[in-house]
DNA sequence: ATGCCTTGTCGCACAAGA
């Protein structure tokens, strides 16, 4: 089963690019972030025509996440637990059918958190604490679990072409990286890092200043696997060519192939 | 040092992104 994640930066602006990528990459499950659409405005039909069932957790103008599944959904859960007052749509998870049983997949849009020292950064750190608590509960179920999405965290200096340029940025702050390490240390596997130890593995290139042309990228889109999923990890990859396509998102799809 | 783009918005400039 192939599971992919992609921050598409607006589902309506990216519809053609998304359909084109789905047609060639053919993931069984796709986790989308920054759909920037309410549920009613999501172009479900276009994805259903490609054979996907669609589950959305949308919001007007900003944020918003979605799941696409070829095998449908056993159950869908919307919102990250831990703060009923949080109105930002950044989390959706579902159980999907694999050949050997259910797999839980989450589409995560972790807050950016810039600038540091503001309530935006505090919100990011609080959100990461909630994610850690939720991941701990999910891991206790001992099921195949894939936490996929735009984490807005550069884990290590090797994950940026110019790490020094990110000093003082919420994506590379020590507190953000510590929270990331705490999450991974629960027993999760960073799929891309597990498959590729080297550098030049980026998932985001800014629209500005020719970042793509200069390969001035960062790795912030991740798939974290529970032990039961990591045991079945066959391959992982970054579809970086998508960044050079027509009207691209600033992020590219990242995927894993699991033997399930 | 700042903006550089891009998207969506009850647009007519601005917020938010990263």
mmCIF file of C-alpha atoms (C1' of nucleotides) in Angstrom:
data_model
loop_
_atom_site.group_PDB
_atom_site.id
_atom_site.type_symbol
_atom_site.label_atom_id
_atom_site.label_comp_id
_atom_site.label_asym_id
_atom_site.label_seq_id
_atom_site.Cartn_x
_atom_site.Cartn_y
_atom_site.Cartn_z
ATOM 1 C CA UNK A 1 0.000 0.000 0.000
ATOM 2 C CA UNK A 2 1.351 3.388 -1.045
ATOM 3 C CA UNK A 3 0.611 6.285 1.304
ATOM 4 C CA UNK A 4 1.542 9.833 0.298
ATOM 5 C CA UNK A 5 1.392 13.283 1.874
ATOM 6 C CA UNK A 6 1.324 16.633 0.112
ATOM 7 C CA UNK A 7 0.770 20.214 1.213
ATOM 8 C CA UNK A 8 -1.004 21.417 -1.925
ATOM 9 C CA UNK A 9 -1.371 25.100 -0.926
ATOM 10 C CA UNK A 10 -4.967 25.488 -2.048
ATOM 11 C CA UNK A 11 -7.002 22.627 -3.510
ATOM 12 C CA UNK A 12 -8.752 24.809 -6.072
ATOM 13 C CA UNK A 13 -5.565 26.452 -7.306
ATOM 14 C CA UNK A 14 -3.875 23.044 -7.412
ATOM 15 C CA UNK A 15 -6.668 20.870 -8.807
ATOM 16 C CA UNK A 16 -5.060 20.169 -12.188
ATOM 17 C CA UNK A 17 -1.646 19.520 -10.650
ATOM 18 C CA UNK A 18 -3.186 17.258 -8.002
ATOM 19 C CA UNK A 19 -5.136 15.180 -10.519
ATOM 20 C CA UNK A 20 -2.074 14.880 -12.737
ATOM 21 C CA UNK A 21 0.127 13.745 -9.835
ATOM 22 C CA UNK A 22 -2.482 11.242 -8.577
ATOM 23 C CA UNK A 23 -2.745 9.815 -12.079
ATOM 24 C CA UNK A 24 0.964 9.075 -12.276
ATOM 25 C CA UNK A 25 1.941 8.433 -8.636
ATOM 26 C CA UNK A 26 -1.241 6.450 -7.949
ATOM 27 C CA UNK A 27 -1.075 6.383 -4.133
ATOM 28 C CA UNK A 28 -3.659 4.229 -2.358
ATOM 29 C CA UNK A 29 -4.025 6.893 0.328
ATOM 30 C CA UNK A 30 -3.190 10.583 -0.023
ATOM 31 C CA UNK A 31 -2.958 13.017 2.886
ATOM 32 C CA UNK A 32 -3.473 16.623 1.811
ATOM 33 C CA UNK A 33 -2.775 19.794 3.757
ATOM 34 C CA UNK A 34 -3.588 23.477 3.287
ATOM 35 C CA UNK A 35 -6.649 22.747 1.182
ATOM 36 C CA UNK A 36 -7.813 26.312 2.023
ATOM 37 C CA UNK A 37 -11.403 25.298 1.499
ATOM 38 C CA UNK A 38 -14.518 24.564 3.484
ATOM 39 C CA UNK A 39 -15.851 21.019 3.238
ATOM 40 C CA UNK A 40 -18.684 22.063 0.905
ATOM 41 C CA UNK A 41 -16.254 23.800 -1.451
ATOM 42 C CA UNK A 42 -13.890 20.846 -1.837
ATOM 43 C CA UNK A 43 -13.957 19.514 -5.423
ATOM 44 C CA UNK A 44 -14.796 15.973 -4.321
ATOM 45 C CA UNK A 45 -16.136 14.829 -7.661
ATOM 46 C CA UNK A 46 -12.837 15.322 -9.479
ATOM 47 C CA UNK A 47 -11.110 12.979 -7.010
ATOM 48 C CA UNK A 48 -13.978 10.499 -6.922
ATOM 49 C CA UNK A 49 -13.703 10.258 -10.706
ATOM 50 C CA UNK A 50 -10.134 8.987 -10.175
ATOM 51 C CA UNK A 51 -11.431 6.290 -7.838
ATOM 52 C CA UNK A 52 -10.864 7.932 -4.455
ATOM 53 C CA UNK A 53 -13.185 8.345 -1.538
ATOM 54 C CA UNK A 54 -12.764 11.737 0.078
ATOM 55 C CA UNK A 55 -12.782 12.866 3.720
ATOM 56 C CA UNK A 56 -12.202 16.532 4.527
ATOM 57 C CA UNK A 57 -11.720 18.705 7.586
ATOM 58 C CA UNK A 58 -11.902 22.153 6.055
ATOM 59 C CA UNK A 59 -11.849 25.776 7.094
ATOM 60 C CA UNK A 60 -12.500 29.012 5.253
ATOM 61 C CA UNK A 61 -9.484 30.628 3.662
ATOM 62 C CA UNK A 62 -6.682 28.945 5.576
ATOM 63 C CA UNK A 63 -5.467 25.561 6.757
ATOM 64 C CA UNK A 64 -7.715 22.559 6.115
ATOM 65 C CA UNK A 65 -6.726 18.911 5.663
ATOM 66 C CA UNK A 66 -8.100 15.987 3.692
ATOM 67 C CA UNK A 67 -7.690 12.269 3.107
ATOM 68 C CA UNK A 68 -8.181 10.380 -0.142
ATOM 69 C CA UNK A 69 -8.480 6.590 -0.098
ATOM 70 C CA UNK A 70 -8.927 4.051 -2.862
ATOM 71 C CA UNK A 71 -10.281 1.497 -0.407
ATOM 72 C CA UNK A 72 -12.541 3.922 1.421
ATOM 73 C CA UNK A 73 -12.651 4.629 5.140
ATOM 74 C CA UNK A 74 -13.561 2.392 8.017
ATOM 75 C CA UNK A 75 -13.847 5.382 10.345
ATOM 76 C CA UNK A 76 -12.862 9.056 10.110
ATOM 77 C CA UNK A 77 -11.934 11.267 13.082
ATOM 78 C CA UNK A 78 -11.585 15.044 12.700
ATOM 79 C CA UNK A 79 -9.551 17.425 14.842
ATOM 80 C CA UNK A 80 -6.588 16.909 17.156
ATOM 81 C CA UNK A 81 -7.809 16.042 20.677
ATOM 82 C CA UNK A 82 -6.748 18.099 23.668
ATOM 83 C CA UNK A 83 -8.240 21.564 23.131
ATOM 84 C CA UNK A 84 -11.929 21.988 22.340
ATOM 85 C CA UNK A 85 -11.402 25.744 21.831
ATOM 86 C CA UNK A 86 -8.968 25.180 18.935
ATOM 87 C CA UNK A 87 -10.832 26.166 15.768
ATOM 88 C CA UNK A 88 -8.013 25.623 13.279
ATOM 89 C CA UNK A 89 -8.554 22.643 10.959
ATOM 90 C CA UNK A 90 -5.181 20.916 11.001
ATOM 91 C CA UNK A 91 -5.800 17.239 11.727
ATOM 92 C CA UNK A 92 -7.822 14.373 10.295
ATOM 93 C CA UNK A 93 -7.253 10.654 10.783
ATOM 94 C CA UNK A 94 -8.933 7.553 9.469
ATOM 95 C CA UNK A 95 -8.707 3.788 9.541
ATOM 96 C CA UNK A 96 -8.295 2.364 6.066
ATOM 97 C CA UNK A 97 -8.334 -1.232 4.920
ATOM 98 C CA UNK A 98 -5.025 -2.859 4.061
ATOM 99 C CA UNK A 99 -4.698 -6.419 2.800
ATOM 100 C CA UNK A 100 -3.867 -7.642 6.326
ATOM 101 C CA UNK A 101 -6.149 -5.418 8.348
ATOM 102 C CA UNK A 102 -6.759 -1.820 9.267
ATOM 103 C CA UNK A 103 -4.127 0.890 9.054
ATOM 104 C CA UNK A 104 -4.550 4.247 10.784
ATOM 105 C CA UNK A 105 -3.476 7.224 8.680
ATOM 106 C CA UNK A 106 -3.405 10.876 9.791
ATOM 107 C CA UNK A 107 -3.084 14.025 7.675
ATOM 108 C CA UNK A 108 -1.295 16.631 9.788
ATOM 109 C CA UNK A 109 -0.795 20.352 9.195
ATOM 110 C CA UNK A 110 1.355 21.417 12.104
ATOM 111 C CA UNK A 111 1.343 25.179 12.801
ATOM 112 C CA UNK A 112 4.122 27.262 11.264
ATOM 113 C CA UNK A 113 4.718 29.205 14.488
ATOM 114 C CA UNK A 114 6.422 32.297 13.104
ATOM 115 C CA UNK A 115 7.451 34.670 14.400
ATOM 116 C CA UNK A 116 9.027 33.191 17.524
ATOM 117 C CA UNK A 117 8.176 34.880 20.794
ATOM 118 C CA UNK A 118 4.539 35.388 19.781
ATOM 119 C CA UNK A 119 1.369 33.491 20.591
ATOM 120 C CA UNK A 120 1.753 31.808 17.211
ATOM 121 C CA UNK A 121 4.909 30.110 18.430
ATOM 122 C CA UNK A 122 3.269 29.191 21.731
ATOM 123 C CA UNK A 123 0.374 27.707 19.751
ATOM 124 C CA UNK A 124 2.803 25.631 17.696
ATOM 125 C CA UNK A 125 4.493 24.209 20.789
ATOM 126 C CA UNK A 126 1.157 23.524 22.513
ATOM 127 C CA UNK A 127 -0.087 21.812 19.348
ATOM 128 C CA UNK A 128 3.024 19.629 19.288
ATOM 129 C CA UNK A 129 2.418 18.648 22.914
ATOM 130 C CA UNK A 130 -1.132 17.634 22.014
ATOM 131 C CA UNK A 131 0.160 15.666 19.037
ATOM 132 C CA UNK A 132 2.647 13.843 21.257
ATOM 133 C CA UNK A 133 -0.082 12.930 23.741
ATOM 134 C CA UNK A 134 -2.336 11.720 20.941
ATOM 135 C CA UNK A 135 0.464 9.746 19.286
ATOM 136 C CA UNK A 136 1.175 8.069 22.623
ATOM 137 C CA UNK A 137 -2.450 6.902 22.784
ATOM 138 C CA UNK A 138 -2.413 5.702 19.168
ATOM 139 C CA UNK A 139 0.849 3.818 19.644
ATOM 140 C CA UNK A 140 -0.631 1.978 22.624
ATOM 141 C CA UNK A 141 -3.080 0.362 20.189
ATOM 142 C CA UNK A 142 -0.100 -1.398 18.533
ATOM 143 C CA UNK A 143 -1.551 -1.007 15.043
ATOM 144 C CA UNK A 144 0.105 0.007 11.797
ATOM 145 C CA UNK A 145 0.013 3.810 12.027
ATOM 146 C CA UNK A 146 1.208 6.510 9.622
ATOM 147 C CA UNK A 147 1.345 10.098 10.892
ATOM 148 C CA UNK A 148 1.885 12.031 7.676
ATOM 149 C CA UNK A 149 1.941 15.680 6.867
ATOM 150 C CA UNK A 150 3.518 19.105 6.886
ATOM 151 C CA UNK A 151 5.222 19.197 10.285
ATOM 152 C CA UNK A 152 6.791 22.617 9.756
ATOM 153 C CA UNK A 153 9.895 21.326 11.526
ATOM 154 C CA UNK A 154 13.397 21.002 10.057
ATOM 155 C CA UNK A 155 14.645 18.099 12.208
ATOM 156 C CA UNK A 156 18.417 18.475 11.697
ATOM 157 C CA UNK A 157 20.898 20.786 9.916
ATOM 158 C CA UNK A 158 21.224 18.167 7.160
ATOM 159 C CA UNK A 159 17.554 18.776 6.386
ATOM 160 C CA UNK A 160 18.217 22.276 5.036
ATOM 161 C CA UNK A 161 20.411 23.373 2.145
ATOM 162 C CA UNK A 162 21.387 26.468 4.161
ATOM 163 C CA UNK A 163 20.736 25.640 7.826
ATOM 164 C CA UNK A 164 22.233 28.927 9.042
ATOM 165 C CA UNK A 165 19.550 30.835 7.147
ATOM 166 C CA UNK A 166 16.892 29.246 9.382
ATOM 167 C CA UNK A 167 18.380 30.343 12.696
ATOM 168 C CA UNK A 168 15.680 32.113 14.651
ATOM 169 C CA UNK A 169 12.909 30.659 12.493
ATOM 170 C CA UNK A 170 10.104 28.708 14.190
ATOM 171 C CA UNK A 171 10.765 25.749 11.855
ATOM 172 C CA UNK A 172 14.303 25.318 13.197
ATOM 173 C CA UNK A 173 14.042 26.616 16.758
ATOM 174 C CA UNK A 174 15.517 24.363 19.453
ATOM 175 C CA UNK A 175 12.070 24.074 21.108
ATOM 176 C CA UNK A 176 10.479 22.923 17.833
ATOM 177 C CA UNK A 177 13.228 20.399 17.195
ATOM 178 C CA UNK A 178 13.084 19.130 20.776
ATOM 179 C CA UNK A 179 9.342 18.594 20.509
ATOM 180 C CA UNK A 180 9.919 16.726 17.217
ATOM 181 C CA UNK A 181 12.555 14.491 18.816
ATOM 182 C CA UNK A 182 10.253 13.812 21.768
ATOM 183 C CA UNK A 183 7.528 12.706 19.344
ATOM 184 C CA UNK A 184 9.855 10.438 17.364
ATOM 185 C CA UNK A 185 11.287 9.014 20.593
ATOM 186 C CA UNK A 186 7.886 7.539 21.427
ATOM 187 C CA UNK A 187 8.895 4.833 18.983
ATOM 188 C CA UNK A 188 8.132 6.353 15.588
ATOM 189 C CA UNK A 189 10.269 5.977 12.467
ATOM 190 C CA UNK A 190 10.990 8.919 10.137
ATOM 191 C CA UNK A 191 10.453 6.964 6.906
ATOM 192 C CA UNK A 192 12.496 9.124 4.548
ATOM 193 C CA UNK A 193 15.430 9.307 6.948
ATOM 194 C CA UNK A 194 15.249 5.547 7.533
ATOM 195 C CA UNK A 195 15.591 4.922 3.792
ATOM 196 C CA UNK A 196 18.069 7.688 2.894
ATOM 197 C CA UNK A 197 20.865 8.772 5.237
ATOM 198 C CA UNK A 198 22.263 11.519 3.021
ATOM 199 C CA UNK A 199 21.657 15.198 2.284
ATOM 200 C CA UNK A 200 19.760 16.923 -0.542
ATOM 201 C CA UNK A 201 16.414 15.535 0.626
ATOM 202 C CA UNK A 202 14.042 18.488 0.542
ATOM 203 C CA UNK A 203 10.255 18.754 0.384
ATOM 204 C CA UNK A 204 9.775 22.546 0.321
ATOM 205 C CA UNK A 205 11.278 25.326 -1.761
ATOM 206 C CA UNK A 206 10.051 28.884 -1.207
ATOM 207 C CA UNK A 207 8.340 30.640 -4.106
ATOM 208 C CA UNK A 208 10.604 33.625 -3.514
ATOM 209 C CA UNK A 209 14.164 34.434 -4.469
ATOM 210 C CA UNK A 210 14.514 31.521 -6.900
ATOM 211 C CA UNK A 211 14.724 28.980 -4.089
ATOM 212 C CA UNK A 212 13.769 26.090 -6.412
ATOM 213 C CA UNK A 213 16.265 27.069 -9.103
ATOM 214 C CA UNK A 214 18.997 27.252 -6.466
ATOM 215 C CA UNK A 215 17.791 24.048 -4.757
ATOM 216 C CA UNK A 216 17.528 26.110 -1.579
ATOM 217 C CA UNK A 217 15.159 23.653 0.082
ATOM 218 C CA UNK A 218 14.194 22.247 3.452
ATOM 219 C CA UNK A 219 12.731 18.903 4.579
ATOM 220 C CA UNK A 220 9.600 19.621 6.612
ATOM 221 C CA UNK A 221 7.054 17.127 5.243
ATOM 222 C CA UNK A 222 7.364 13.809 7.023
ATOM 223 C CA UNK A 223 5.812 10.366 7.427
ATOM 224 C CA UNK A 224 6.227 8.902 10.914
ATOM 225 C CA UNK A 225 5.572 5.170 11.246
ATOM 226 C CA UNK A 226 4.607 3.083 14.255
ATOM 227 C CA UNK A 227 6.706 -0.072 14.769
ATOM 228 C CA UNK A 228 3.920 -2.145 13.195
ATOM 229 C CA UNK A 229 4.082 0.053 10.064
ATOM 230 C CA UNK A 230 7.873 0.429 10.032
ATOM 231 C CA UNK A 231 8.219 -3.368 10.015
ATOM 232 C CA UNK A 232 6.424 -3.330 6.666
ATOM 233 C CA UNK A 233 8.334 -0.393 5.136
ATOM 234 C CA UNK A 234 9.401 -1.320 1.630
ATOM 235 C CA UNK A 235 10.299 2.029 0.071
ATOM 236 C CA UNK A 236 9.953 5.782 0.518
ATOM 237 C CA UNK A 237 10.423 8.739 -1.771
ATOM 238 C CA UNK A 238 10.066 12.429 -2.527
ATOM 239 C CA UNK A 239 8.358 13.417 -5.795
ATOM 240 C CA UNK A 240 10.572 16.467 -6.247
ATOM 241 C CA UNK A 241 9.855 16.800 -9.973
ATOM 242 C CA UNK A 242 6.386 18.052 -9.040
ATOM 243 C CA UNK A 243 8.012 21.312 -7.858
ATOM 244 C CA UNK A 244 9.120 22.005 -11.434
ATOM 245 C CA UNK A 245 5.658 21.482 -12.880
ATOM 246 C CA UNK A 246 2.992 23.892 -14.026
ATOM 247 C CA UNK A 247 1.689 26.209 -11.257
ATOM 248 C CA UNK A 248 3.322 24.175 -8.492
ATOM 249 C CA UNK A 249 2.728 24.116 -4.755
ATOM 250 C CA UNK A 250 5.792 25.175 -2.779
ATOM 251 C CA UNK A 251 5.758 21.674 -1.197
ATOM 252 C CA UNK A 252 6.108 18.348 -3.035
ATOM 253 C CA UNK A 253 4.554 14.928 -2.318
ATOM 254 C CA UNK A 254 6.368 12.487 -0.028
ATOM 255 C CA UNK A 255 5.385 8.809 0.139
ATOM 256 C CA UNK A 256 5.951 5.383 1.624
ATOM 257 C CA UNK A 257 5.234 1.927 0.274
ATOM 258 C CA UNK A 258 4.151 -0.521 2.973
ATOM 259 C CA UNK A 259 3.858 -4.275 2.523
ATOM 260 C CA UNK A 260 0.328 -4.588 3.813
ATOM 261 C "C1'" DA B 1 17.877 44.802 6.207
ATOM 262 C "C1'" DT B 2 13.910 43.943 3.478
ATOM 263 C "C1'" DG B 3 11.365 41.838 -0.025
ATOM 264 C "C1'" DC B 4 11.584 38.619 -3.137
ATOM 265 C "C1'" DC B 5 5.968 34.824 -4.551
ATOM 266 C "C1'" DT B 6 1.383 32.684 -4.015
ATOM 267 C "C1'" DT B 7 -3.328 32.003 -2.295
ATOM 268 C "C1'" DG B 8 -7.685 33.426 -0.664
ATOM 269 C "C1'" DT B 9 -10.539 37.040 0.843
ATOM 270 C "C1'" DC B 10 -17.895 39.699 1.187
ATOM 271 C "C1'" DG B 11 -10.442 42.173 -2.736
ATOM 272 C "C1'" DC B 12 -9.961 47.086 -4.813
ATOM 273 C "C1'" DA B 13 -4.768 45.794 -0.222
ATOM 274 C "C1'" DC B 14 -3.881 42.611 3.135
ATOM 275 C "C1'" DA B 15 -2.956 38.419 6.052
ATOM 276 C "C1'" DA B 16 -0.585 34.149 6.172
ATOM 277 C "C1'" DG B 17 2.577 31.236 4.671
ATOM 278 C "C1'" DA B 18 7.777 29.314 5.689
#
